[in-house]
PDB file of C-alpha atoms in Angstrom:
ATOM      1  CA  UNK V  28      -1.423  -3.436   6.022  1.00  0.00           C
ATOM      2  CA  UNK V  29      -2.050  -3.443   9.741  1.00  0.00           C
ATOM      3  CA  UNK V  30      -2.712  -0.202  11.592  1.00  0.00           C
ATOM      4  CA  UNK V  31      -3.464  -2.035  14.794  1.00  0.00           C
ATOM      5  CA  UNK V  32      -5.477  -1.034  17.786  1.00  0.00           C
ATOM      6  CA  UNK V  33      -5.568   2.485  19.180  1.00  0.00           C
ATOM      7  CA  UNK V  34      -2.181   3.308  20.822  1.00  0.00           C
ATOM      8  CA  UNK V  35      -2.136   3.541  24.590  1.00  0.00           C
ATOM      9  CA  UNK V  36      -0.493   6.161  26.766  1.00  0.00           C
ATOM     10  CA  UNK V  37       1.749   5.545  29.793  1.00  0.00           C
ATOM     11  CA  UNK V  38      -1.317   4.874  31.935  1.00  0.00           C
ATOM     12  CA  UNK V  39      -2.690   2.309  29.550  1.00  0.00           C
ATOM     13  CA  UNK V  40      -5.434   4.589  28.253  1.00  0.00           C
ATOM     14  CA  UNK V  41      -6.139   5.316  24.578  1.00  0.00           C
ATOM     15  CA  UNK V  42      -3.708   8.003  23.538  1.00  0.00           C
ATOM     16  CA  UNK V  43      -5.245  11.276  22.417  1.00  0.00           C
ATOM     17  CA  UNK V  44      -3.951  13.187  19.412  1.00  0.00           C
ATOM     18  CA  UNK V  45      -4.458  16.954  19.863  1.00  0.00           C
ATOM     19  CA  UNK V  46      -3.328  17.260  16.242  1.00  0.00           C
ATOM     20  CA  UNK V  47      -3.787  14.423  13.788  1.00  0.00           C
ATOM     21  CA  UNK V  48      -0.238  14.929  12.541  1.00  0.00           C
ATOM     22  CA  UNK V  49       0.978  13.694  15.946  1.00  0.00           C
ATOM     23  CA  UNK V  50      -0.149  10.198  14.963  1.00  0.00           C
ATOM     24  CA  UNK V  51       2.436  10.062  12.173  1.00  0.00           C
ATOM     25  CA  UNK V  52       5.172   8.457  14.277  1.00  0.00           C
ATOM     26  CA  UNK V  53       2.884   5.738  15.616  1.00  0.00           C
ATOM     27  CA  UNK V  54       1.614   4.986  12.118  1.00  0.00           C
ATOM     28  CA  UNK V  55       5.119   4.743  10.680  1.00  0.00           C
ATOM     29  CA  UNK V  56       6.189   2.422  13.498  1.00  0.00           C
ATOM     30  CA  UNK V  57       3.369   0.046  12.613  1.00  0.00           C
ATOM     31  CA  UNK V  58       3.133   0.415   8.825  1.00  0.00           C
ATOM     32  CA  UNK V  59       6.571   1.586   7.772  1.00  0.00           C
ATOM     33  CA  UNK V  60       7.484   4.696   5.825  1.00  0.00           C
ATOM     34  CA  UNK V  61       5.349   3.777   2.850  1.00  0.00           C
ATOM     35  CA  UNK V  62       2.381   5.400   1.199  1.00  0.00           C
ATOM     36  CA  UNK V  63      -0.637   3.245   2.018  1.00  0.00           C
ATOM     37  CA  UNK V  64      -1.898   3.540  -1.551  1.00  0.00           C
ATOM     38  CA  UNK V  65       0.980   3.707  -4.061  1.00  0.00           C
ATOM     39  CA  UNK V  66       3.462   1.910  -1.721  1.00  0.00           C
ATOM     40  CA  UNK V  67       6.312   4.309  -2.425  1.00  0.00           C
ATOM     41  CA  UNK V  68       8.891   4.735   0.333  1.00  0.00           C
ATOM     42  CA  UNK V  69       9.101   8.252   1.745  1.00  0.00           C
ATOM     43  CA  UNK V  70      10.897   9.445   4.854  1.00  0.00           C
ATOM     44  CA  UNK V  71       9.962  13.103   4.818  1.00  0.00           C
ATOM     45  CA  UNK V  72       6.783  13.993   2.925  1.00  0.00           C
ATOM     46  CA  UNK V  73       4.581  11.211   4.221  1.00  0.00           C
ATOM     47  CA  UNK V  74       1.367  12.660   5.651  1.00  0.00           C
ATOM     48  CA  UNK V  75      -1.381  11.377   7.905  1.00  0.00           C
ATOM     49  CA  UNK V  76      -4.250  10.608   5.560  1.00  0.00           C
ATOM     50  CA  UNK V  77      -7.889  10.490   6.618  1.00  0.00           C
ATOM     51  CA  UNK V  78      -9.861   7.617   5.088  1.00  0.00           C
ATOM     52  CA  UNK V  79     -13.036   9.634   5.608  1.00  0.00           C
ATOM     53  CA  UNK V  80     -11.967  13.188   4.713  1.00  0.00           C
ATOM     54  CA  UNK V  81     -11.757  15.433   7.755  1.00  0.00           C
ATOM     55  CA  UNK V  82     -13.397  18.248   5.807  1.00  0.00           C
ATOM     56  CA  UNK V  83     -16.542  16.165   5.468  1.00  0.00           C
ATOM     57  CA  UNK V  84     -16.211  14.187   8.700  1.00  0.00           C
ATOM     58  CA  UNK V  85     -14.672  16.447  11.357  1.00  0.00           C
ATOM     59  CA  UNK V  86     -15.829  13.972  14.008  1.00  0.00           C
ATOM     60  CA  UNK V  87     -13.159  11.561  12.723  1.00  0.00           C
ATOM     61  CA  UNK V  88     -10.337  14.075  12.321  1.00  0.00           C
ATOM     62  CA  UNK V  89      -8.503  12.758  15.412  1.00  0.00           C
ATOM     63  CA  UNK V  90      -9.737   9.172  15.200  1.00  0.00           C
ATOM     64  CA  UNK V  91      -6.887   6.641  15.012  1.00  0.00           C
ATOM     65  CA  UNK V  92      -9.076   4.217  13.086  1.00  0.00           C
ATOM     66  CA  UNK V  93      -9.508   6.813  10.343  1.00  0.00           C
ATOM     67  CA  UNK V  94      -5.761   7.276   9.743  1.00  0.00           C
ATOM     68  CA  UNK V  95      -3.510   5.973   7.000  1.00  0.00           C
ATOM     69  CA  UNK V  96      -0.264   7.303   5.536  1.00  0.00           C
ATOM     70  CA  UNK V  97      -0.121   8.895   2.106  1.00  0.00           C
ATOM     71  CA  UNK V  98       2.295  10.622  -0.248  1.00  0.00           C
ATOM     72  CA  UNK V  99       1.564  14.053  -1.685  1.00  0.00           C
ATOM     73  CA  UNK V 100       0.178  12.684  -4.943  1.00  0.00           C
ATOM     74  CA  UNK V 101      -2.170  10.115  -3.414  1.00  0.00           C
ATOM     75  CA  UNK V 102      -3.251  12.506  -0.678  1.00  0.00           C
ATOM     76  CA  UNK V 103      -3.988  15.410  -3.002  1.00  0.00           C
ATOM     77  CA  UNK V 104      -5.704  13.271  -5.624  1.00  0.00           C
ATOM     78  CA  UNK V 105      -7.995  11.670  -3.050  1.00  0.00           C
ATOM     79  CA  UNK V 106      -8.544  15.073  -1.450  1.00  0.00           C
ATOM     80  CA  UNK V 107     -11.917  15.575   0.189  1.00  0.00           C
ATOM     81  CA  UNK V 108     -13.949  13.495  -2.222  1.00  0.00           C
ATOM     82  CA  UNK V 109     -17.055  12.023  -0.619  1.00  0.00           C
ATOM     83  CA  UNK V 110     -16.301   8.483   0.518  1.00  0.00           C
ATOM     84  CA  UNK V 111     -18.628   5.537   0.858  1.00  0.00           C
ATOM     85  CA  UNK V 112     -16.374   2.915   2.424  1.00  0.00           C
ATOM     86  CA  UNK V 113     -17.986  -0.081   0.719  1.00  0.00           C
ATOM     87  CA  UNK V 114     -17.393   1.468  -2.700  1.00  0.00           C
ATOM     88  CA  UNK V 115     -13.618   1.037  -2.452  1.00  0.00           C
ATOM     89  CA  UNK V 116     -10.978  -1.433  -1.319  1.00  0.00           C
ATOM     90  CA  UNK V 117      -8.879  -0.224   1.617  1.00  0.00           C
ATOM     91  CA  UNK V 118      -5.361  -1.326   2.542  1.00  0.00           C
ATOM     92  CA  UNK V 119      -6.197  -1.519   6.251  1.00  0.00           C
ATOM     93  CA  UNK V 120      -9.396  -3.519   5.758  1.00  0.00           C
ATOM     94  CA  UNK V 121      -9.169  -5.583   2.586  1.00  0.00           C
ATOM     95  CA  UNK V 122      -6.498  -7.693   0.959  1.00  0.00           C
ATOM     96  CA  UNK V 123      -5.587  -5.254  -1.795  1.00  0.00           C
ATOM     97  CA  UNK V 124      -3.027  -7.762  -3.076  1.00  0.00           C
ATOM     98  CA  UNK V 125      -6.077  -9.510  -4.529  1.00  0.00           C
ATOM     99  CA  UNK V 126      -7.527  -6.325  -5.995  1.00  0.00           C
ATOM    100  CA  UNK V 127      -4.756  -4.993  -8.224  1.00  0.00           C
ATOM    101  CA  UNK V 128      -2.233  -6.223 -10.748  1.00  0.00           C
ATOM    102  CA  UNK V 129       1.087  -4.600 -11.566  1.00  0.00           C
ATOM    103  CA  UNK V 130       3.066  -4.684 -14.791  1.00  0.00           C
ATOM    104  CA  UNK V 131       6.366  -3.607 -16.278  1.00  0.00           C
ATOM    105  CA  UNK V 132       4.709  -0.494 -17.733  1.00  0.00           C
ATOM    106  CA  UNK V 133       4.098   0.967 -14.274  1.00  0.00           C
ATOM    107  CA  UNK V 134       0.326   0.891 -14.640  1.00  0.00           C
ATOM    108  CA  UNK V 135      -1.925  -0.424 -11.862  1.00  0.00           C
ATOM    109  CA  UNK V 136      -4.974  -2.353 -13.053  1.00  0.00           C
ATOM    110  CA  UNK V 137      -7.779  -4.396 -11.482  1.00  0.00           C
ATOM    111  CA  UNK V 138      -6.541  -7.931 -10.938  1.00  0.00           C
ATOM    112  CA  UNK V 139      -7.737 -10.662 -13.300  1.00  0.00           C
ATOM    113  CA  UNK V 140     -10.125 -13.157 -11.806  1.00  0.00           C
ATOM    114  CA  UNK V 141     -12.258 -10.619  -9.985  1.00  0.00           C
ATOM    115  CA  UNK V 142     -16.009 -10.586 -10.498  1.00  0.00           C
ATOM    116  CA  UNK V 143     -17.502  -7.740 -12.500  1.00  0.00           C
ATOM    117  CA  UNK V 144     -18.532  -5.974  -9.304  1.00  0.00           C
ATOM    118  CA  UNK V 145     -15.096  -6.456  -7.759  1.00  0.00           C
ATOM    119  CA  UNK V 146     -13.483  -5.146 -10.951  1.00  0.00           C
ATOM    120  CA  UNK V 147     -15.598  -2.010 -10.672  1.00  0.00           C
ATOM    121  CA  UNK V 148     -14.619  -1.478  -7.041  1.00  0.00           C
ATOM    122  CA  UNK V 149     -10.950  -2.052  -7.831  1.00  0.00           C
ATOM    123  CA  UNK V 150     -11.060   0.382 -10.750  1.00  0.00           C
ATOM    124  CA  UNK V 151     -12.871   2.942  -8.602  1.00  0.00           C
ATOM    125  CA  UNK V 152     -10.184   2.554  -5.929  1.00  0.00           C
ATOM    126  CA  UNK V 153      -7.403   3.021  -8.463  1.00  0.00           C
ATOM    127  CA  UNK V 154      -9.088   6.170  -9.697  1.00  0.00           C
ATOM    128  CA  UNK V 155      -9.614   7.532  -6.178  1.00  0.00           C
ATOM    129  CA  UNK V 156      -5.902   8.133  -5.666  1.00  0.00           C
ATOM    130  CA  UNK V 157      -4.914   8.395  -9.325  1.00  0.00           C
ATOM    131  CA  UNK V 158      -2.913   5.187  -9.533  1.00  0.00           C
ATOM    132  CA  UNK V 159      -3.979   5.025 -13.170  1.00  0.00           C
ATOM    133  CA  UNK V 160      -2.331   8.322 -14.080  1.00  0.00           C
ATOM    134  CA  UNK V 161       0.222   8.169 -16.884  1.00  0.00           C
ATOM    135  CA  UNK V 162       1.304  10.747 -19.463  1.00  0.00           C
ATOM    136  CA  UNK V 163      -1.137   9.085 -21.868  1.00  0.00           C
ATOM    137  CA  UNK V 164      -4.128   9.484 -19.579  1.00  0.00           C
ATOM    138  CA  UNK V 165      -3.188  12.751 -17.872  1.00  0.00           C
ATOM    139  CA  UNK V 166      -0.927  14.625 -20.253  1.00  0.00           C
ATOM    140  CA  UNK V 167      -0.572  17.716 -18.054  1.00  0.00           C
ATOM    141  CA  UNK V 168      -0.055  15.892 -14.786  1.00  0.00           C
ATOM    142  CA  UNK V 169       3.343  16.150 -13.087  1.00  0.00           C
ATOM    143  CA  UNK V 170       2.625  12.865 -11.344  1.00  0.00           C
ATOM    144  CA  UNK V 171       5.631  10.513 -11.642  1.00  0.00           C
ATOM    145  CA  UNK V 172       4.328   7.568  -9.652  1.00  0.00           C
ATOM    146  CA  UNK V 173       3.865   5.444 -12.800  1.00  0.00           C
ATOM    147  CA  UNK V 174       7.512   6.028 -13.682  1.00  0.00           C
ATOM    148  CA  UNK V 175       8.678   5.121 -10.192  1.00  0.00           C
ATOM    149  CA  UNK V 176       6.698   1.891 -10.397  1.00  0.00           C
ATOM    150  CA  UNK V 177       8.226   1.130 -13.785  1.00  0.00           C
ATOM    151  CA  UNK V 178      11.708   1.753 -12.360  1.00  0.00           C
ATOM    152  CA  UNK V 179      10.948  -0.475  -9.372  1.00  0.00           C
ATOM    153  CA  UNK V 180       9.814  -3.214 -11.725  1.00  0.00           C
ATOM    154  CA  UNK V 181      13.095  -2.949 -13.640  1.00  0.00           C
ATOM    155  CA  UNK V 182      15.136  -3.167 -10.439  1.00  0.00           C
ATOM    156  CA  UNK V 183      13.163  -6.165  -9.236  1.00  0.00           C
ATOM    157  CA  UNK V 184      13.621  -7.924 -12.590  1.00  0.00           C
ATOM    158  CA  UNK V 185      17.360  -7.314 -12.553  1.00  0.00           C
ATOM    159  CA  UNK V 186      17.532  -8.599  -8.989  1.00  0.00           C
ATOM    160  CA  UNK V 187      15.633 -11.726  -9.998  1.00  0.00           C
ATOM    161  CA  UNK V 188      18.053 -12.389 -12.871  1.00  0.00           C
ATOM    162  CA  UNK V 189      21.052 -11.885 -10.600  1.00  0.00           C
ATOM    163  CA  UNK V 190      19.579 -14.268  -8.061  1.00  0.00           C
ATOM    164  CA  UNK V 191      19.082 -16.921 -10.738  1.00  0.00           C
ATOM    165  CA  UNK V 192      22.796 -16.896 -11.527  1.00  0.00           C
ATOM    166  CA  UNK V 193      24.103 -16.322  -8.019  1.00  0.00           C
ATOM    167  CA  UNK V 194      21.643 -17.703  -5.484  1.00  0.00           C
ATOM    168  CA  UNK V 195      23.131 -17.128  -2.050  1.00  0.00           C
ATOM    169  CA  UNK V 196      21.770 -16.140   1.326  1.00  0.00           C
ATOM    170  CA  UNK V 197      23.641 -12.855   1.076  1.00  0.00           C
ATOM    171  CA  UNK V 198      22.053 -12.110  -2.311  1.00  0.00           C
ATOM    172  CA  UNK V 199      18.570 -12.827  -0.992  1.00  0.00           C
ATOM    173  CA  UNK V 200      19.131 -10.580   1.999  1.00  0.00           C
ATOM    174  CA  UNK V 201      20.499  -7.866  -0.267  1.00  0.00           C
ATOM    175  CA  UNK V 202      17.383  -8.000  -2.467  1.00  0.00           C
ATOM    176  CA  UNK V 203      15.104  -7.659   0.537  1.00  0.00           C
ATOM    177  CA  UNK V 204      17.104  -4.675   1.755  1.00  0.00           C
ATOM    178  CA  UNK V 205      16.828  -3.104  -1.689  1.00  0.00           C
ATOM    179  CA  UNK V 206      13.086  -3.726  -1.795  1.00  0.00           C
ATOM    180  CA  UNK V 207      12.368  -2.278   1.646  1.00  0.00           C
ATOM    181  CA  UNK V 208      14.484   0.781   0.884  1.00  0.00           C
ATOM    182  CA  UNK V 209      12.655   1.445  -2.369  1.00  0.00           C
ATOM    183  CA  UNK V 210       9.112   0.407  -1.479  1.00  0.00           C
ATOM    184  CA  UNK V 211       6.512  -0.905  -3.971  1.00  0.00           C
ATOM    185  CA  UNK V 212       5.982  -4.148  -2.096  1.00  0.00           C
ATOM    186  CA  UNK V 213       3.392  -5.402  -4.606  1.00  0.00           C
ATOM    187  CA  UNK V 214       5.831  -5.085  -7.492  1.00  0.00           C
ATOM    188  CA  UNK V 215       8.516  -7.122  -5.731  1.00  0.00           C
ATOM    189  CA  UNK V 216       5.941  -9.740  -4.785  1.00  0.00           C
ATOM    190  CA  UNK V 217       4.789  -9.936  -8.407  1.00  0.00           C
ATOM    191  CA  UNK V 218       8.262 -10.237  -9.916  1.00  0.00           C
ATOM    192  CA  UNK V 219       9.221 -12.910  -7.382  1.00  0.00           C
ATOM    193  CA  UNK V 220       5.878 -14.712  -7.665  1.00  0.00           C
ATOM    194  CA  UNK V 221       7.568 -18.056  -8.427  1.00  0.00           C
ATOM    195  CA  UNK V 222      10.035 -17.822  -5.543  1.00  0.00           C
ATOM    196  CA  UNK V 223       8.234 -18.719  -2.324  1.00  0.00           C
ATOM    197  CA  UNK V 224      11.281 -18.059  -0.176  1.00  0.00           C
ATOM    198  CA  UNK V 225      11.621 -14.507  -1.484  1.00  0.00           C
ATOM    199  CA  UNK V 226       7.894 -13.870  -1.144  1.00  0.00           C
ATOM    200  CA  UNK V 227       8.013 -15.061   2.458  1.00  0.00           C
ATOM    201  CA  UNK V 228      10.973 -12.792   3.158  1.00  0.00           C
ATOM    202  CA  UNK V 229       9.195  -9.804   1.587  1.00  0.00           C
ATOM    203  CA  UNK V 230       6.025 -10.412   3.602  1.00  0.00           C
ATOM    204  CA  UNK V 231       8.109 -10.537   6.773  1.00  0.00           C
ATOM    205  CA  UNK V 232      10.391  -7.617   5.976  1.00  0.00           C
ATOM    206  CA  UNK V 233       7.789  -4.997   5.069  1.00  0.00           C
ATOM    207  CA  UNK V 234       6.443  -3.582   8.319  1.00  0.00           C
ATOM    208  CA  UNK V 235       2.691  -3.879   8.728  1.00  0.00           C
ATOM    209  CA  UNK V 236       2.109  -6.628   6.169  1.00  0.00           C
ATOM    210  CA  UNK V 237      -0.687  -8.857   7.529  1.00  0.00           C
ATOM    211  CA  UNK V 238       0.492 -12.468   7.432  1.00  0.00           C
ATOM    212  CA  UNK V 239      -3.071 -13.783   7.588  1.00  0.00           C
ATOM    213  CA  UNK V 240      -3.716 -12.305   4.136  1.00  0.00           C
ATOM    214  CA  UNK V 241      -1.733 -15.136   2.539  1.00  0.00           C
ATOM    215  CA  UNK V 242      -2.184 -18.864   2.274  1.00  0.00           C
ATOM    216  CA  UNK V 243       0.365 -20.395   4.639  1.00  0.00           C
ATOM    217  CA  UNK V 244       1.552 -22.970   2.077  1.00  0.00           C
ATOM    218  CA  UNK V 245       1.333 -21.220  -1.300  1.00  0.00           C
ATOM    219  CA  UNK V 246       1.573 -17.592  -0.094  1.00  0.00           C
ATOM    220  CA  UNK V 247      -1.156 -16.699  -2.586  1.00  0.00           C
ATOM    221  CA  UNK V 248      -3.276 -13.745  -1.394  1.00  0.00           C
ATOM    222  CA  UNK V 249      -6.277 -14.947   0.577  1.00  0.00           C
ATOM    223  CA  UNK V 250      -9.508 -13.314   1.686  1.00  0.00           C
ATOM    224  CA  UNK V 251      -8.745 -10.983   4.553  1.00  0.00           C
ATOM    225  CA  UNK V 252     -10.707 -11.828   7.693  1.00  0.00           C
ATOM    226  CA  UNK V 253     -13.296  -9.110   8.231  1.00  0.00           C
ATOM    227  CA  UNK V 254     -12.590  -7.496   4.864  1.00  0.00           C
ATOM    228  CA  UNK V 255     -14.579  -7.321   1.646  1.00  0.00           C
ATOM    229  CA  UNK V 256     -11.809  -8.972  -0.388  1.00  0.00           C
TER     230      UNK V 256
END
């Protein structure tokens, strides 16, 4: 996703944020109302997340370049863990579409085809925000993100089947509207992997999706300029 450069005020100067929460509106305008990590759509409980935890790095508490958006589960699971940036993949720096794979079971895994080192970084990133939590792995957790991903996968599959039998412009637009309302961009992109037109529409429709992260012809995820992946 694209956070973009530091917002400017009416005089063209970098806008200051007396409270980090005041950056929420600017972030949503550029990245949509989606959690930067689990990709769920939220219009109320989406918080400004600090890549480098403010508890450990107070110097970056009001730094635009340290902000992302996160849901309660991702935010609380990541918490104030010590962060070494190179040890993880980040949605504002790397092409995380290359890092993870999604399945019908709602579980997020390192993507196949990564090197051993990349697999370790991807797995570490998944663990950082608890994207690997399921009732099997965390029996006492109230986390329902895995279930929401599984539901999103089911909706995307049903939409794909409907499109196969009734392929119209209106149907394609309706699917995109459904996807953007629900979130989980990666799941929709995975289910519609064989439909380049739908993938192009999804890349365009989800606010903040960096176009240069995809091959212009095949729309396969490509190395992100300046990123580690």
